[in-house]
C-alpha cells in the first residue's frame, strides 16, 4: 500500500508539473505574440533610419533641410518615367523619399510619358526621368534630378515673388545679362536658375529704383553718376534697400559720397599678392583669398577665390553700420601705389598698406521699418573691391561662383540657402601592385584552400586514433 501511495503521489506531482509547464508555455506564446503585434503596430506609425555611409551621402544636407523648413505649402512632384526604366524610377523614388522624411506633405507621382502625350507637350517634357515640381500656383520642370538641383528649384519656386534684382546701367557697368568677357551674364544665368528676376535700370531713363527691388547692384561703373542719380541711390538706401557694390581700383565712378554714406573708404592703389605665384599666376595684381573671416557669406567657402585687380576697403571705427570683413588677402600682399612693372615690393613708411587686406565688406543695420516702427528686420550691404571675379572670364576660378551665390542669398535674407551642396564619397579605388596581386592570388587561391584541407586531414586522423 505504501508503494502504491508513493506512486500515486508521484503521478499527481508529475501531472502538476506538466500542467505548470503548459501554462508557462501558453503565457510565453501569448506574450510573444503580443510583443510582435505591438512591434508591428509601432513600425506602422513610427520609422527610424540610420545612414552609415561616408558623409551621410544617403541623407539630405543641412542646407536642404533648412530649405524645406521654409516651405509652408505642399509640394507635388510628377516624374515622367517610362515603364521599362526601373533604374530611373528607383533613383527618383529614393531621392524624393529623403525629402519626404523632413516634409511629409511632398507627394510623388509617376507617369508614363507615352501614355500622357498631351501633358508632355504642355509642360515641355523632353527627357525620360524629367520631373515637374509644383509648389502653390507655381511649377517648373527639372531634368536629371539630384539633391542640389531639386533644392535649388524648391528655393526658386518658394522665393519667386521676393527675388527681384535691379542692376544699374548707362555708365559702362558690367551687364548681368551680357555676353562680353567683362560682363556678368554667366553669373546672371545662375541667379535666374535660382529664382532671381533680373532687370537693368537706367536712372536717366527711369528716374526711380523700383520699391519691390530686393537687391540693387552697382557693378563697376566707368563714368561718374549724375547728382540726381546719386540722390536716387541714397533715397533707396534710406528706405532700407539692400545693395551689392562692385568697385575697382582708382574707379572714376563719382561714388565717393556713397562710400561716405556707408562709412567706408577705398584704399588708394591696388592690391598685389605674391602668393599668386604659388598657384602658377605670374601677374601680381591677381589677389587670392584662401582663409576667410567668420561670416554667413564665407563660412561655406573652403577653397581659394580669385580677384584680378582688387582695391582694399576700410570701414569707419564708429558707424551706424555693423561692418564685417568677408574677404581678406594673405599676409604676403599689400596695396601698391606705383605702376605694376619690373621688380615691385612693399615700401614701408609710405601710404602702402601691408596684408592682410580686406577686399570684401558686409554691412548691416536695422531696416528702415525697424528704425521707424520697431518692426524687426535688417538692411544689408556688400561691397567687393573687384568686379572681375564674377565676370564671364573668371567666374569658373576656384569658388568664385559659390561666393557670388552666397552674397546674393545673404542679401536676399535667404541665409538657410547659402550653401546647397551634396556629399560625394572619397576615392574608393584600391591600387594594388603586381607583387601584391600575386600575393593575394597565392593566399586565397592556393594557401587558404591548402590550409583548410590540412586542418581537415588533421582532425580526421585525430578522430581515427580514438
Coordinates of C-alpha atoms in Angstrom, one line a residue:
X1 CA 0.0 0.0 0.0
X2 CA 2.8 2.3 0.9
X3 CA 4.4 1.7 -2.6
X4 CA 1.0 2.3 -4.3
X5 CA 0.5 5.6 -2.4
X6 CA 4.0 6.8 -3.3
X7 CA 3.3 6.0 -7.0
X8 CA 0.0 7.9 -6.9
X9 CA 1.5 10.9 -5.3
X10 CA 4.4 10.9 -7.8
X11 CA 1.9 10.8 -10.7
X12 CA 0.0 13.7 -9.2
X13 CA 3.2 15.7 -8.8
X14 CA 4.2 15.0 -12.4
X15 CA 0.8 16.0 -13.6
X16 CA 1.0 19.2 -11.7
X17 CA 4.5 20.0 -13.2
X18 CA 3.3 19.2 -16.6
X19 CA 0.3 21.5 -16.2
X20 CA 2.5 24.3 -14.9
X21 CA 4.8 23.9 -17.9
X22 CA 1.9 24.1 -20.3
X23 CA 0.6 27.2 -18.6
X24 CA 4.0 28.8 -18.8
X25 CA 4.3 27.9 -22.5
X26 CA 0.9 29.4 -23.1
X27 CA 1.8 32.6 -21.3
X28 CA 5.0 32.8 -23.3
X29 CA 3.2 32.3 -26.6
X30 CA 0.6 35.0 -25.6
X31 CA 3.3 37.4 -24.5
X32 CA 5.4 36.7 -27.6
X33 CA 2.5 37.3 -30.0
X34 CA 1.5 40.4 -28.1
X35 CA 5.1 41.8 -28.3
X36 CA 5.3 41.0 -32.0
X37 CA 1.9 42.6 -32.6
X38 CA 3.0 45.7 -30.7
X39 CA 6.2 46.0 -32.7
X40 CA 4.2 45.7 -35.9
X41 CA 1.8 48.4 -34.7
X42 CA 4.8 50.7 -33.8
X43 CA 6.5 50.2 -37.2
X44 CA 3.3 51.1 -39.0
X45 CA 3.2 54.5 -37.2
X46 CA 6.9 55.2 -36.5
X47 CA 10.0 54.7 -38.6
X48 CA 13.7 55.1 -37.8
X49 CA 16.5 55.1 -40.3
X50 CA 20.3 55.2 -39.8
X51 CA 22.6 56.4 -42.5
X52 CA 26.0 54.8 -42.1
X53 CA 27.5 55.8 -45.4
X54 CA 30.6 58.0 -45.6
X55 CA 29.5 61.6 -45.0
X56 CA 25.8 60.5 -44.8
X57 CA 25.5 60.5 -48.6
X58 CA 22.1 59.0 -48.4
X59 CA 20.7 61.8 -46.3
X60 CA 19.9 65.4 -47.1
X61 CA 22.5 68.1 -46.4
X62 CA 21.7 70.6 -43.7
X63 CA 21.2 73.3 -46.2
X64 CA 18.4 71.3 -47.9
X65 CA 16.8 70.5 -44.6
X66 CA 16.8 74.2 -43.8
X67 CA 15.3 75.0 -47.2
X68 CA 12.4 72.6 -46.5
X69 CA 11.6 74.3 -43.3
X70 CA 10.9 77.5 -45.2
X71 CA 8.3 75.8 -47.4
X72 CA 4.8 76.3 -45.8
X73 CA 2.8 74.7 -48.7
X74 CA 2.5 71.2 -50.0
X75 CA 4.8 70.1 -52.9
X76 CA 3.7 67.8 -55.7
X77 CA 6.4 66.1 -57.8
X78 CA 5.4 64.3 -61.0
X79 CA 8.1 62.1 -62.6
X80 CA 7.7 61.3 -66.3
X81 CA 9.3 57.8 -66.4
X82 CA 8.7 55.0 -69.0
X83 CA 7.6 51.7 -67.6
X84 CA 10.8 49.9 -68.6
X85 CA 13.1 52.5 -66.9
X86 CA 13.2 50.8 -63.5
X87 CA 16.7 52.3 -62.6
X88 CA 15.5 55.8 -63.3
X89 CA 12.3 55.1 -61.3
X90 CA 14.3 53.9 -58.3
X91 CA 16.7 56.8 -58.4
X92 CA 13.9 59.4 -58.3
X93 CA 11.9 57.5 -55.7
X94 CA 15.0 57.3 -53.3
X95 CA 15.7 61.0 -53.9
X96 CA 12.2 62.2 -53.1
X97 CA 12.0 59.9 -50.0
X98 CA 14.9 61.8 -48.5
X99 CA 12.8 65.0 -48.7
X100 CA 9.6 63.3 -47.5
X101 CA 11.3 62.3 -44.2
X102 CA 11.6 66.0 -43.4
X103 CA 8.4 67.3 -45.2
X104 CA 5.7 64.6 -45.3
X105 CA 3.4 66.7 -47.5
X106 CA 5.6 66.1 -50.6
X107 CA 3.6 63.9 -53.0
X108 CA 5.4 61.9 -55.6
X109 CA 3.6 60.6 -58.8
X110 CA 4.9 58.6 -61.7
X111 CA 3.5 59.0 -65.2
X112 CA 4.5 57.1 -68.4
X113 CA 5.1 59.9 -70.9
X114 CA 4.0 57.6 -73.7
X115 CA 0.5 57.4 -72.1
X116 CA 0.1 61.2 -71.5
X117 CA 1.4 62.9 -74.6
X118 CA -0.8 66.0 -74.0
X119 CA 0.8 66.6 -70.6
X120 CA 4.3 66.0 -72.1
X121 CA 3.6 68.7 -74.8
X122 CA 2.0 71.1 -72.3
X123 CA 5.0 71.0 -69.9
X124 CA 7.7 70.6 -72.5
X125 CA 9.0 67.3 -71.2
X126 CA 11.9 66.1 -73.4
X127 CA 13.9 63.6 -71.3
X128 CA 12.9 60.3 -69.7
X129 CA 13.1 60.9 -65.9
X130 CA 12.3 64.6 -66.1
X131 CA 10.2 65.8 -63.2
X132 CA 7.6 68.5 -62.8
X133 CA 7.7 70.3 -59.4
X134 CA 4.5 72.2 -58.3
X135 CA 4.5 74.5 -55.3
X136 CA 1.5 76.6 -54.7
X137 CA 0.5 78.1 -58.0
X138 CA 4.0 77.9 -59.5
X139 CA 5.6 75.0 -61.2
X140 CA 8.7 74.2 -63.1
X141 CA 10.5 71.2 -64.7
X142 CA 13.9 69.7 -63.9
X143 CA 16.0 67.3 -66.0
X144 CA 18.4 64.8 -64.3
X145 CA 17.1 65.5 -60.8
X146 CA 19.5 65.4 -57.9
X147 CA 19.6 66.9 -54.4
X148 CA 21.3 70.1 -55.5
X149 CA 19.1 70.8 -58.5
X150 CA 15.9 69.9 -56.7
X151 CA 16.6 72.0 -53.6
X152 CA 17.6 75.0 -55.8
X153 CA 14.3 74.5 -57.7
X154 CA 12.3 74.5 -54.5
X155 CA 14.1 77.6 -53.3
X156 CA 13.3 79.2 -56.7
X157 CA 9.6 78.3 -56.5
X158 CA 9.3 79.4 -52.9
X159 CA 11.0 82.8 -53.3
X160 CA 10.0 83.7 -56.9
X161 CA 7.9 86.6 -55.7
X162 CA 10.6 88.1 -53.5
X163 CA 13.7 87.9 -55.6
X164 CA 13.7 90.9 -57.9
X165 CA 17.2 92.2 -58.6
X166 CA 17.8 95.6 -60.2
X167 CA 21.2 96.5 -61.7
X168 CA 22.2 99.9 -62.8
X169 CA 23.2 100.6 -66.4
X170 CA 24.1 103.5 -68.6
X171 CA 27.6 104.2 -67.2
X172 CA 29.6 101.3 -68.6
X173 CA 28.6 98.9 -65.8
X174 CA 29.1 95.2 -66.1
X175 CA 25.9 93.8 -67.5
X176 CA 24.3 90.9 -65.5
X177 CA 22.7 89.8 -68.8
X178 CA 25.7 90.5 -71.1
X179 CA 27.9 88.1 -73.0
X180 CA 31.1 90.1 -73.2
X181 CA 34.2 88.8 -71.3
X182 CA 33.9 91.6 -68.7
X183 CA 30.2 91.2 -68.3
X184 CA 28.4 89.1 -65.7
X185 CA 26.0 87.2 -68.0
X186 CA 27.0 83.7 -66.9
X187 CA 26.5 84.5 -63.3
X188 CA 23.2 86.2 -64.2
X189 CA 22.0 82.9 -65.7
X190 CA 22.9 81.2 -62.4
X191 CA 20.9 83.7 -60.5
X192 CA 17.9 83.3 -62.8
X193 CA 18.0 79.5 -62.2
X194 CA 17.7 80.1 -58.5
X195 CA 14.6 82.3 -58.9
X196 CA 16.1 85.8 -59.1
X197 CA 14.4 88.1 -61.6
X198 CA 17.0 90.5 -63.2
X199 CA 16.2 93.9 -64.7
X200 CA 18.5 96.6 -65.9
X201 CA 17.7 100.1 -64.6
X202 CA 19.0 103.3 -66.3
X203 CA 18.2 106.1 -63.8
X204 CA 18.2 108.7 -66.5
X205 CA 15.5 107.0 -68.5
X206 CA 13.7 105.5 -65.4
X207 CA 14.2 108.0 -62.6
X208 CA 13.3 105.7 -59.8
X209 CA 14.5 102.4 -58.3
X210 CA 11.5 100.1 -58.0
X211 CA 10.2 99.6 -54.5
X212 CA 10.0 95.9 -54.9
X213 CA 13.7 95.5 -55.7
X214 CA 15.2 93.2 -53.1
X215 CA 18.7 93.9 -54.2
X216 CA 20.3 96.8 -56.1
X217 CA 23.6 96.1 -58.0
X218 CA 26.2 98.7 -58.8
X219 CA 28.7 96.8 -60.9
X220 CA 31.9 98.7 -61.7
X221 CA 30.7 101.9 -63.5
X222 CA 33.3 103.5 -65.8
X223 CA 31.8 107.0 -65.8
X224 CA 30.5 109.1 -62.9
X225 CA 26.9 109.1 -61.9
X226 CA 25.0 112.4 -62.1
X227 CA 24.0 114.2 -58.9
X228 CA 20.3 113.2 -59.4
X229 CA 21.2 109.6 -59.8
X230 CA 23.3 109.6 -56.6
X231 CA 20.3 111.1 -54.8
X232 CA 18.1 108.3 -56.1
X233 CA 20.6 105.7 -54.8
X234 CA 20.8 107.3 -51.4
X235 CA 16.9 107.5 -51.2
X236 CA 16.8 103.8 -52.0
X237 CA 19.2 103.1 -49.2
X238 CA 17.4 105.3 -46.7
X239 CA 14.2 103.3 -47.4
X240 CA 16.1 100.1 -46.3
X241 CA 17.1 98.7 -49.7
X242 CA 19.9 96.1 -49.9
X243 CA 22.9 96.8 -52.1
X244 CA 25.8 94.9 -53.8
X245 CA 28.5 97.3 -54.9
X246 CA 31.3 96.0 -57.0
X247 CA 34.1 98.6 -57.2
X248 CA 37.6 98.8 -58.8
X249 CA 41.0 100.3 -58.0
X250 CA 41.1 104.1 -58.8
X251 CA 37.5 103.9 -60.0
X252 CA 36.2 107.1 -61.7
X253 CA 32.6 106.5 -60.7
X254 CA 31.8 109.6 -58.6
X255 CA 30.7 107.3 -55.7
X256 CA 32.8 108.9 -53.0
X257 CA 29.6 110.3 -51.5
X258 CA 28.1 106.8 -51.4
X259 CA 31.2 105.5 -49.7
X260 CA 30.9 108.2 -47.1
X261 CA 27.2 107.4 -46.7
X262 CA 28.2 103.8 -45.9
X263 CA 31.1 104.9 -43.7
X264 CA 33.7 103.0 -45.7
X265 CA 36.8 104.1 -47.6
X266 CA 38.5 102.7 -50.7
X267 CA 42.3 102.5 -50.2
X268 CA 44.5 104.1 -52.9
X269 CA 46.4 101.9 -55.2
X270 CA 45.6 98.3 -56.0
X271 CA 46.3 95.0 -54.2
X272 CA 49.2 92.9 -55.2
X273 CA 49.7 89.4 -53.9
X274 CA 53.0 87.5 -54.0
X275 CA 51.0 84.3 -53.0
X276 CA 49.6 84.1 -56.5
X277 CA 52.9 82.7 -57.8
X278 CA 52.4 79.6 -55.7
X279 CA 49.3 78.9 -57.9
X280 CA 51.1 79.4 -61.2
X281 CA 49.9 83.0 -61.6
X282 CA 52.6 85.4 -62.7
X283 CA 50.5 88.5 -62.6
X284 CA 50.9 90.0 -59.1
X285 CA 47.6 92.0 -59.4
X286 CA 45.7 88.8 -59.0
X287 CA 44.8 88.7 -55.4
X288 CA 43.8 85.4 -53.7
X289 CA 41.6 84.7 -50.7
X290 CA 42.3 81.4 -49.1
X291 CA 41.4 82.0 -45.4
X292 CA 38.0 83.6 -44.7
X293 CA 36.7 85.6 -41.7
X294 CA 33.8 84.1 -39.9
X295 CA 30.6 85.3 -41.6
X296 CA 27.4 83.7 -43.1
X297 CA 28.6 84.5 -46.6
X298 CA 32.0 82.9 -46.3
X299 CA 31.5 80.1 -43.8
X300 CA 30.9 77.5 -46.5
X301 CA 34.0 78.5 -48.6
X302 CA 36.8 76.0 -48.3
X303 CA 38.9 76.8 -51.4
X304 CA 40.5 79.8 -52.9
X305 CA 38.7 82.7 -54.7
X306 CA 40.5 84.8 -57.3
X307 CA 40.2 88.6 -57.6
X308 CA 42.0 90.3 -60.6
X309 CA 42.9 94.0 -59.8
X310 CA 41.3 94.5 -56.5
X311 CA 41.2 97.5 -54.2
X312 CA 41.3 97.5 -50.4
X313 CA 38.4 98.6 -48.2
X314 CA 38.4 100.1 -44.7
X315 CA 35.3 100.7 -42.5
X316 CA 34.9 103.5 -40.0
X317 CA 35.5 102.8 -36.4
X318 CA 32.2 104.5 -35.4
X319 CA 29.2 104.0 -37.6
X320 CA 25.5 103.1 -37.7
X321 CA 26.5 100.1 -39.8
X322 CA 27.8 96.9 -38.4
X323 CA 30.8 96.2 -40.7
X324 CA 32.2 92.7 -41.0
X325 CA 35.1 91.6 -43.3
X326 CA 34.1 88.7 -45.5
X327 CA 37.2 88.6 -47.8
X328 CA 40.8 89.2 -46.9
X329 CA 44.1 88.6 -48.8
X330 CA 47.0 86.8 -47.2
X331 CA 49.9 88.4 -45.3
X332 CA 52.2 88.4 -48.4
X333 CA 50.0 91.1 -50.1
X334 CA 50.0 94.9 -49.9
X335 CA 48.5 97.9 -51.6
X336 CA 50.8 99.1 -54.4
X337 CA 50.8 102.8 -55.2
X338 CA 53.3 102.7 -58.1
X339 CA 53.0 101.3 -61.6
X340 CA 52.9 97.5 -61.7
X341 CA 56.1 96.8 -63.7
X342 CA 59.5 95.3 -63.1
X343 CA 60.5 94.4 -59.6
X344 CA 57.9 95.6 -57.1
X345 CA 57.9 95.4 -53.4
X346 CA 56.2 96.8 -50.3
X347 CA 57.6 100.2 -49.3
X348 CA 57.4 100.7 -45.6
X349 CA 56.8 104.2 -44.3
X350 CA 54.5 105.1 -47.2
X351 CA 50.8 105.1 -47.7
X352 CA 51.0 101.5 -48.9
X353 CA 49.4 99.0 -46.5
X354 CA 50.7 95.5 -45.7
X355 CA 48.5 92.5 -45.9
X356 CA 46.2 91.0 -45.0
X357 CA 44.0 93.5 -46.9
X358 CA 40.2 93.5 -46.6
X359 CA 38.7 93.4 -50.1
X360 CA 35.1 92.4 -49.2
X361 CA 32.9 94.0 -46.5
X362 CA 29.4 93.2 -45.3
X363 CA 27.4 96.0 -43.7
X364 CA 24.2 95.5 -41.7
X365 CA 21.9 97.8 -39.7
X366 CA 18.3 97.8 -38.6
X367 CA 16.0 98.3 -41.5
X368 CA 14.0 101.5 -42.1
X369 CA 10.8 99.8 -40.8
X370 CA 12.6 98.8 -37.6
X371 CA 14.1 102.2 -37.1
X372 CA 10.7 103.9 -37.6
X373 CA 8.1 101.4 -36.4
X374 CA 10.0 98.8 -34.4
X375 CA 9.3 96.0 -36.9
X376 CA 12.3 93.6 -36.8
X377 CA 14.4 93.5 -39.9
X378 CA 17.9 94.2 -41.2
X379 CA 19.3 96.2 -44.1
X380 CA 22.3 94.5 -45.8
X381 CA 25.1 95.9 -48.0
X382 CA 28.0 94.1 -49.6
X383 CA 31.0 95.9 -51.1
X384 CA 33.6 94.0 -53.0
X385 CA 36.8 95.7 -54.2
X386 CA 36.7 93.8 -57.5
X387 CA 34.1 93.1 -60.2
X388 CA 36.2 90.7 -62.3
X389 CA 35.7 87.7 -60.0
X390 CA 32.1 87.4 -61.2
X391 CA 32.8 88.2 -64.9
X392 CA 32.3 85.7 -67.7
X393 CA 36.1 85.3 -67.8
X394 CA 36.9 84.5 -64.2
X395 CA 33.6 83.1 -62.8
X396 CA 34.9 79.5 -63.1
X397 CA 38.0 80.1 -61.0
X398 CA 38.1 78.5 -57.6
X399 CA 34.9 79.1 -55.6
X400 CA 34.1 82.5 -57.3
X401 CA 30.7 81.2 -58.3
X402 CA 29.9 79.9 -54.8
X403 CA 30.9 83.2 -53.3
X404 CA 28.6 85.1 -55.7
X405 CA 25.7 82.8 -54.9
X406 CA 26.3 83.2 -51.2
X407 CA 26.4 87.0 -51.5
X408 CA 23.0 87.2 -53.2
X409 CA 21.4 84.7 -50.9
X410 CA 22.6 86.7 -47.9
X411 CA 21.4 90.0 -49.4
X412 CA 18.0 88.4 -50.1
X413 CA 17.9 87.2 -46.5
X414 CA 17.9 83.6 -47.6
X415 CA 20.6 82.6 -45.1
X416 CA 19.5 79.0 -45.0
X417 CA 20.0 78.6 -48.7
X418 CA 23.6 80.0 -49.0
X419 CA 25.2 76.6 -49.4
X420 CA 23.3 73.7 -51.0
X421 CA 25.9 71.1 -51.9
X422 CA 26.0 67.3 -51.9
X423 CA 28.4 65.0 -50.3
X424 CA 30.4 62.7 -52.5
X425 CA 32.3 59.6 -51.5
X426 CA 36.0 59.7 -51.2
X427 CA 38.2 57.9 -53.7
X428 CA 37.3 54.2 -53.1
X429 CA 39.7 52.7 -55.7
X430 CA 42.2 50.1 -54.4
X431 CA 45.6 50.4 -56.1
X432 CA 47.5 47.1 -56.0
X433 CA 51.0 46.4 -57.3
X434 CA 51.8 43.4 -59.4
X435 CA 53.6 41.8 -56.4
X436 CA 50.6 42.5 -54.2
X437 CA 48.2 40.9 -56.7
X438 CA 50.4 37.8 -56.9
X439 CA 50.5 37.6 -53.1
X440 CA 46.6 37.8 -52.9
X441 CA 46.4 35.1 -55.6
X442 CA 48.7 32.7 -53.7
X443 CA 47.0 33.4 -50.4
X444 CA 43.3 33.0 -51.3
X445 CA 43.5 30.6 -54.3
X446 CA 46.3 28.3 -53.0
X447 CA 47.3 29.0 -49.4
X448 CA 43.8 29.2 -47.9
X449 CA 42.4 26.1 -49.6
X450 CA 45.5 24.1 -48.7
X451 CA 45.3 25.3 -45.1
X452 CA 41.6 24.2 -44.8
X453 CA 42.5 20.8 -46.4
X454 CA 45.3 20.3 -44.0
X455 CA 43.1 21.2 -41.0
X456 CA 40.5 18.7 -42.2
X457 CA 43.0 15.9 -42.6
X458 CA 44.5 16.6 -39.1
X459 CA 41.1 16.4 -37.5
X460 CA 40.2 13.2 -39.4
X461 CA 43.5 11.5 -38.2
X462 CA 42.8 12.5 -34.6
X463 CA 39.4 11.0 -34.6
X464 CA 40.6 7.8 -36.2
X465 CA 43.1 7.3 -33.3
X466 CA 40.3 7.5 -30.7

